Amino acid sequence: TDNVSNIDTKGLKIVNKIVISAESRGELLDSLRGVKERFKIVSVKPLSVESARTAAHDTRVDTIIIDDETYEYIDKAQINLMKQFRKPLELPFNKYLALNDGLKAVIYRRLKYYLSIAKQPLIISSYANNWNEVLIPRCIVYYASLLLGLHVKQALLFITSYPREILLRNGVSV
């Protein structure tokens, strides 16, 4: 069991986030009904082209996740749609680090294309479910700059300023 009673939470704000996995447009729309009333941040893992396109259009969706289950649906058309609707892409860094080199290379190419074409922010998240899964921000910045070929300042923006903008847009004071 996790003992979090010894952790100093002064100044720490917990924000409810939901990750919706959807294989179809209908499944995604059903899952999104009423979700903003319970959760401040909504991320979608599209498991089909149809759900990816729907997530890009829907204003209730804050980010679209790219990982080993969703990379094939984040294609050029999807990236252009995300650019049009100003929808950021989210990279769960814990999952990215655990991938084999072949999948890392595929996702790397999609991320590079996204950053060059969409000119939208990339959100790098730890994808943590428990406090002990949270990566140290310095480590994320360092590894993201090495593994993704990002400038350190750019990687820092991807874990601080851009996620903060999403929080502020959703009414969370930080």
mmCIF file of C-alpha atoms in Angstrom:
data_model
loop_
_atom_site.group_PDB
_atom_site.id
_atom_site.type_symbol
_atom_site.label_atom_id
_atom_site.label_comp_id
_atom_site.label_asym_id
_atom_site.label_seq_id
_atom_site.Cartn_x
_atom_site.Cartn_y
_atom_site.Cartn_z
ATOM 1 C CA THR A 1 0.000 0.000 0.000
ATOM 2 C CA ASP A 2 1.095 3.541 -0.634
ATOM 3 C CA ASN A 3 1.691 5.694 2.398
ATOM 4 C CA VAL A 4 1.237 9.280 1.288
ATOM 5 C CA SER A 5 0.724 10.754 4.735
ATOM 6 C CA ASN A 6 4.412 11.679 4.974
ATOM 7 C CA ILE A 7 4.360 13.720 1.755
ATOM 8 C CA ASP A 8 4.230 17.492 2.111
ATOM 9 C CA THR A 9 1.281 18.573 -0.051
ATOM 10 C CA LYS A 10 1.514 22.269 0.765
ATOM 11 C CA GLY A 11 1.070 24.158 -2.474
ATOM 12 C CA LEU A 12 0.162 20.992 -4.371
ATOM 13 C CA LYS A 13 -3.057 21.104 -6.363
ATOM 14 C CA ILE A 14 -4.717 17.925 -7.553
ATOM 15 C CA VAL A 15 -6.690 18.221 -10.786
ATOM 16 C CA ASN A 16 -9.125 15.551 -11.942
ATOM 17 C CA LYS A 17 -8.182 14.177 -15.337
ATOM 18 C CA ILE A 18 -9.797 11.419 -17.341
ATOM 19 C CA VAL A 19 -8.330 9.416 -20.203
ATOM 20 C CA ILE A 20 -10.970 8.071 -22.555
ATOM 21 C CA SER A 21 -10.099 5.182 -24.861
ATOM 22 C CA ALA A 22 -12.529 4.949 -27.758
ATOM 23 C CA GLU A 23 -12.774 2.667 -30.775
ATOM 24 C CA SER A 24 -15.556 4.570 -32.532
ATOM 25 C CA ARG A 25 -17.137 7.979 -32.874
ATOM 26 C CA GLY A 26 -20.257 6.881 -31.000
ATOM 27 C CA GLU A 27 -18.281 5.368 -28.144
ATOM 28 C CA LEU A 28 -16.259 8.569 -27.780
ATOM 29 C CA LEU A 29 -19.307 10.820 -27.863
ATOM 30 C CA ASP A 30 -21.089 8.622 -25.283
ATOM 31 C CA SER A 31 -18.039 8.786 -23.005
ATOM 32 C CA LEU A 32 -17.767 12.560 -23.367
ATOM 33 C CA ARG A 33 -21.370 13.229 -22.264
ATOM 34 C CA GLY A 34 -21.239 15.115 -18.967
ATOM 35 C CA VAL A 35 -17.542 14.452 -18.478
ATOM 36 C CA LYS A 36 -16.472 18.122 -18.136
ATOM 37 C CA GLU A 37 -18.708 18.472 -15.088
ATOM 38 C CA ARG A 38 -16.681 15.822 -13.229
ATOM 39 C CA PHE A 39 -13.201 16.197 -14.721
ATOM 40 C CA LYS A 40 -11.229 19.339 -15.505
ATOM 41 C CA ILE A 41 -8.914 17.727 -18.061
ATOM 42 C CA VAL A 42 -10.026 15.275 -20.751
ATOM 43 C CA SER A 43 -7.531 13.295 -22.824
ATOM 44 C CA VAL A 44 -8.459 10.828 -25.541
ATOM 45 C CA LYS A 45 -6.670 7.673 -26.651
ATOM 46 C CA PRO A 46 -8.112 7.158 -30.134
ATOM 47 C CA LEU A 47 -8.234 3.476 -31.065
ATOM 48 C CA SER A 48 -9.481 4.131 -34.599
ATOM 49 C CA VAL A 49 -9.221 6.790 -37.281
ATOM 50 C CA GLU A 50 -12.871 7.678 -36.669
ATOM 51 C CA SER A 51 -12.367 8.342 -32.943
ATOM 52 C CA ALA A 52 -9.160 10.275 -33.641
ATOM 53 C CA ARG A 53 -10.937 12.596 -36.094
ATOM 54 C CA THR A 54 -13.850 13.073 -33.686
ATOM 55 C CA ALA A 55 -11.494 13.878 -30.798
ATOM 56 C CA ALA A 56 -9.764 16.538 -32.903
ATOM 57 C CA HIS A 57 -13.103 18.282 -33.557
ATOM 58 C CA ASP A 58 -14.633 18.037 -30.079
ATOM 59 C CA THR A 59 -14.135 21.065 -27.831
ATOM 60 C CA ARG A 60 -14.453 18.940 -24.656
ATOM 61 C CA VAL A 61 -11.220 17.142 -25.502
ATOM 62 C CA ASP A 62 -8.076 18.838 -24.205
ATOM 63 C CA THR A 63 -5.361 16.537 -25.584
ATOM 64 C CA ILE A 64 -4.998 13.531 -27.861
ATOM 65 C CA ILE A 65 -2.584 10.869 -26.650
ATOM 66 C CA ILE A 66 0.023 9.239 -28.848
ATOM 67 C CA ASP A 67 1.468 5.950 -27.602
ATOM 68 C CA ASP A 68 1.981 2.361 -28.702
ATOM 69 C CA GLU A 69 -1.782 1.824 -29.087
ATOM 70 C CA THR A 70 -2.628 5.053 -30.912
ATOM 71 C CA TYR A 71 0.339 6.085 -33.080
ATOM 72 C CA GLU A 72 -1.101 4.547 -36.240
ATOM 73 C CA TYR A 73 -4.136 6.868 -36.033
ATOM 74 C CA ILE A 74 -1.994 9.996 -35.686
ATOM 75 C CA ASP A 75 -1.279 10.348 -39.391
ATOM 76 C CA LYS A 76 -0.771 13.394 -41.619
ATOM 77 C CA ALA A 77 -4.504 14.006 -42.013
ATOM 78 C CA GLN A 78 -5.002 13.769 -38.241
ATOM 79 C CA ILE A 79 -2.121 16.151 -37.574
ATOM 80 C CA ASN A 80 -3.543 18.671 -40.051
ATOM 81 C CA LEU A 81 -6.936 18.374 -38.355
ATOM 82 C CA MET A 82 -5.318 18.894 -34.950
ATOM 83 C CA LYS A 83 -3.603 21.990 -36.338
ATOM 84 C CA GLN A 84 -6.908 23.330 -37.662
ATOM 85 C CA PHE A 85 -8.690 22.823 -34.326
ATOM 86 C CA ARG A 86 -5.651 23.739 -32.173
ATOM 87 C CA LYS A 87 -5.623 20.392 -30.392
ATOM 88 C CA PRO A 88 -2.359 19.482 -28.639
ATOM 89 C CA LEU A 89 -0.783 16.055 -28.785
ATOM 90 C CA GLU A 90 0.144 14.391 -25.479
ATOM 91 C CA LEU A 91 3.100 12.047 -25.102
ATOM 92 C CA PRO A 92 2.954 9.813 -21.986
ATOM 93 C CA PHE A 93 6.680 9.745 -21.292
ATOM 94 C CA ASN A 94 6.672 6.721 -18.959
ATOM 95 C CA LYS A 95 5.099 4.634 -21.710
ATOM 96 C CA TYR A 96 7.417 6.058 -24.370
ATOM 97 C CA LEU A 97 10.509 5.099 -22.370
ATOM 98 C CA ALA A 98 9.238 1.502 -22.020
ATOM 99 C CA LEU A 99 8.736 0.974 -25.776
ATOM 100 C CA ASN A 100 11.058 -1.039 -27.983
ATOM 101 C CA ASP A 101 13.351 0.920 -30.293
ATOM 102 C CA GLY A 102 11.242 0.249 -33.394
ATOM 103 C CA LEU A 103 8.089 1.772 -31.897
ATOM 104 C CA LYS A 104 10.081 4.644 -30.406
ATOM 105 C CA ALA A 105 11.379 5.436 -33.897
ATOM 106 C CA VAL A 106 7.882 5.422 -35.419
ATOM 107 C CA ILE A 107 6.476 7.670 -32.686
ATOM 108 C CA TYR A 108 9.555 9.906 -32.919
ATOM 109 C CA ARG A 109 8.886 10.481 -36.637
ATOM 110 C CA ARG A 110 5.206 11.283 -35.963
ATOM 111 C CA LEU A 111 6.192 13.727 -33.207
ATOM 112 C CA LYS A 112 8.733 15.465 -35.441
ATOM 113 C CA TYR A 113 6.153 15.803 -38.204
ATOM 114 C CA TYR A 114 3.584 17.115 -35.708
ATOM 115 C CA LEU A 115 5.999 19.711 -34.343
ATOM 116 C CA SER A 116 7.074 20.888 -37.798
ATOM 117 C CA ILE A 117 3.642 20.959 -39.473
ATOM 118 C CA ALA A 118 1.061 21.581 -36.751
ATOM 119 C CA LYS A 119 3.149 24.103 -34.830
ATOM 120 C CA GLN A 120 1.045 23.187 -31.813
ATOM 121 C CA PRO A 121 2.433 22.491 -28.373
ATOM 122 C CA LEU A 122 3.376 18.984 -27.413
ATOM 123 C CA ILE A 123 2.324 18.015 -23.906
ATOM 124 C CA ILE A 124 4.760 15.660 -22.210
ATOM 125 C CA SER A 125 3.102 13.933 -19.278
ATOM 126 C CA SER A 126 4.339 11.330 -16.851
ATOM 127 C CA TYR A 127 1.106 9.335 -17.250
ATOM 128 C CA ALA A 128 1.337 8.523 -13.559
ATOM 129 C CA ASN A 129 -1.510 6.931 -11.628
ATOM 130 C CA ASN A 130 0.276 7.128 -8.266
ATOM 131 C CA TRP A 131 2.609 9.686 -6.763
ATOM 132 C CA ASN A 132 5.555 7.280 -6.949
ATOM 133 C CA GLU A 133 5.187 6.988 -10.743
ATOM 134 C CA VAL A 134 5.723 10.711 -11.314
ATOM 135 C CA LEU A 135 8.988 11.400 -13.094
ATOM 136 C CA ILE A 136 11.309 14.109 -11.834
ATOM 137 C CA PRO A 137 10.841 17.137 -14.126
ATOM 138 C CA ARG A 138 14.598 17.551 -14.680
ATOM 139 C CA CYS A 139 14.791 13.954 -15.858
ATOM 140 C CA ILE A 140 11.904 14.429 -18.283
ATOM 141 C CA VAL A 141 13.503 17.568 -19.725
ATOM 142 C CA TYR A 142 16.893 15.886 -20.055
ATOM 143 C CA TYR A 143 15.582 12.661 -21.604
ATOM 144 C CA ALA A 144 13.109 14.469 -23.864
ATOM 145 C CA SER A 145 15.873 16.678 -25.198
ATOM 146 C CA LEU A 146 18.066 13.622 -25.852
ATOM 147 C CA LEU A 147 15.490 11.123 -27.116
ATOM 148 C CA LEU A 148 13.310 13.503 -29.099
ATOM 149 C CA GLY A 149 16.026 15.878 -30.279
ATOM 150 C CA LEU A 150 14.436 18.864 -28.585
ATOM 151 C CA HIS A 151 16.159 21.937 -27.275
ATOM 152 C CA VAL A 152 16.171 21.915 -23.455
ATOM 153 C CA LYS A 153 14.097 25.119 -23.291
ATOM 154 C CA GLN A 154 11.522 23.650 -25.668
ATOM 155 C CA ALA A 155 11.291 20.430 -23.626
ATOM 156 C CA LEU A 156 10.802 22.512 -20.484
ATOM 157 C CA LEU A 157 7.876 24.345 -22.112
ATOM 158 C CA PHE A 158 6.306 21.003 -23.021
ATOM 159 C CA ILE A 159 6.116 19.945 -19.354
ATOM 160 C CA THR A 160 5.369 23.334 -17.743
ATOM 161 C CA SER A 161 3.912 26.235 -19.715
ATOM 162 C CA TYR A 162 1.766 24.361 -22.231
ATOM 163 C CA PRO A 163 0.087 22.083 -19.651
ATOM 164 C CA ARG A 164 -0.459 25.189 -17.494
ATOM 165 C CA GLU A 165 -2.279 26.872 -20.397
ATOM 166 C CA ILE A 166 -4.665 23.914 -20.613
ATOM 167 C CA LEU A 167 -5.324 24.106 -16.870
ATOM 168 C CA LEU A 168 -6.009 27.849 -17.034
ATOM 169 C CA ARG A 169 -8.311 27.405 -20.049
ATOM 170 C CA ASN A 170 -10.298 24.867 -18.001
ATOM 171 C CA GLY A 171 -10.712 27.178 -15.010
ATOM 172 C CA VAL A 172 -8.011 25.749 -12.746
ATOM 173 C CA SER A 173 -6.108 28.466 -10.895
ATOM 174 C CA VAL A 174 -2.392 27.749 -10.715
#
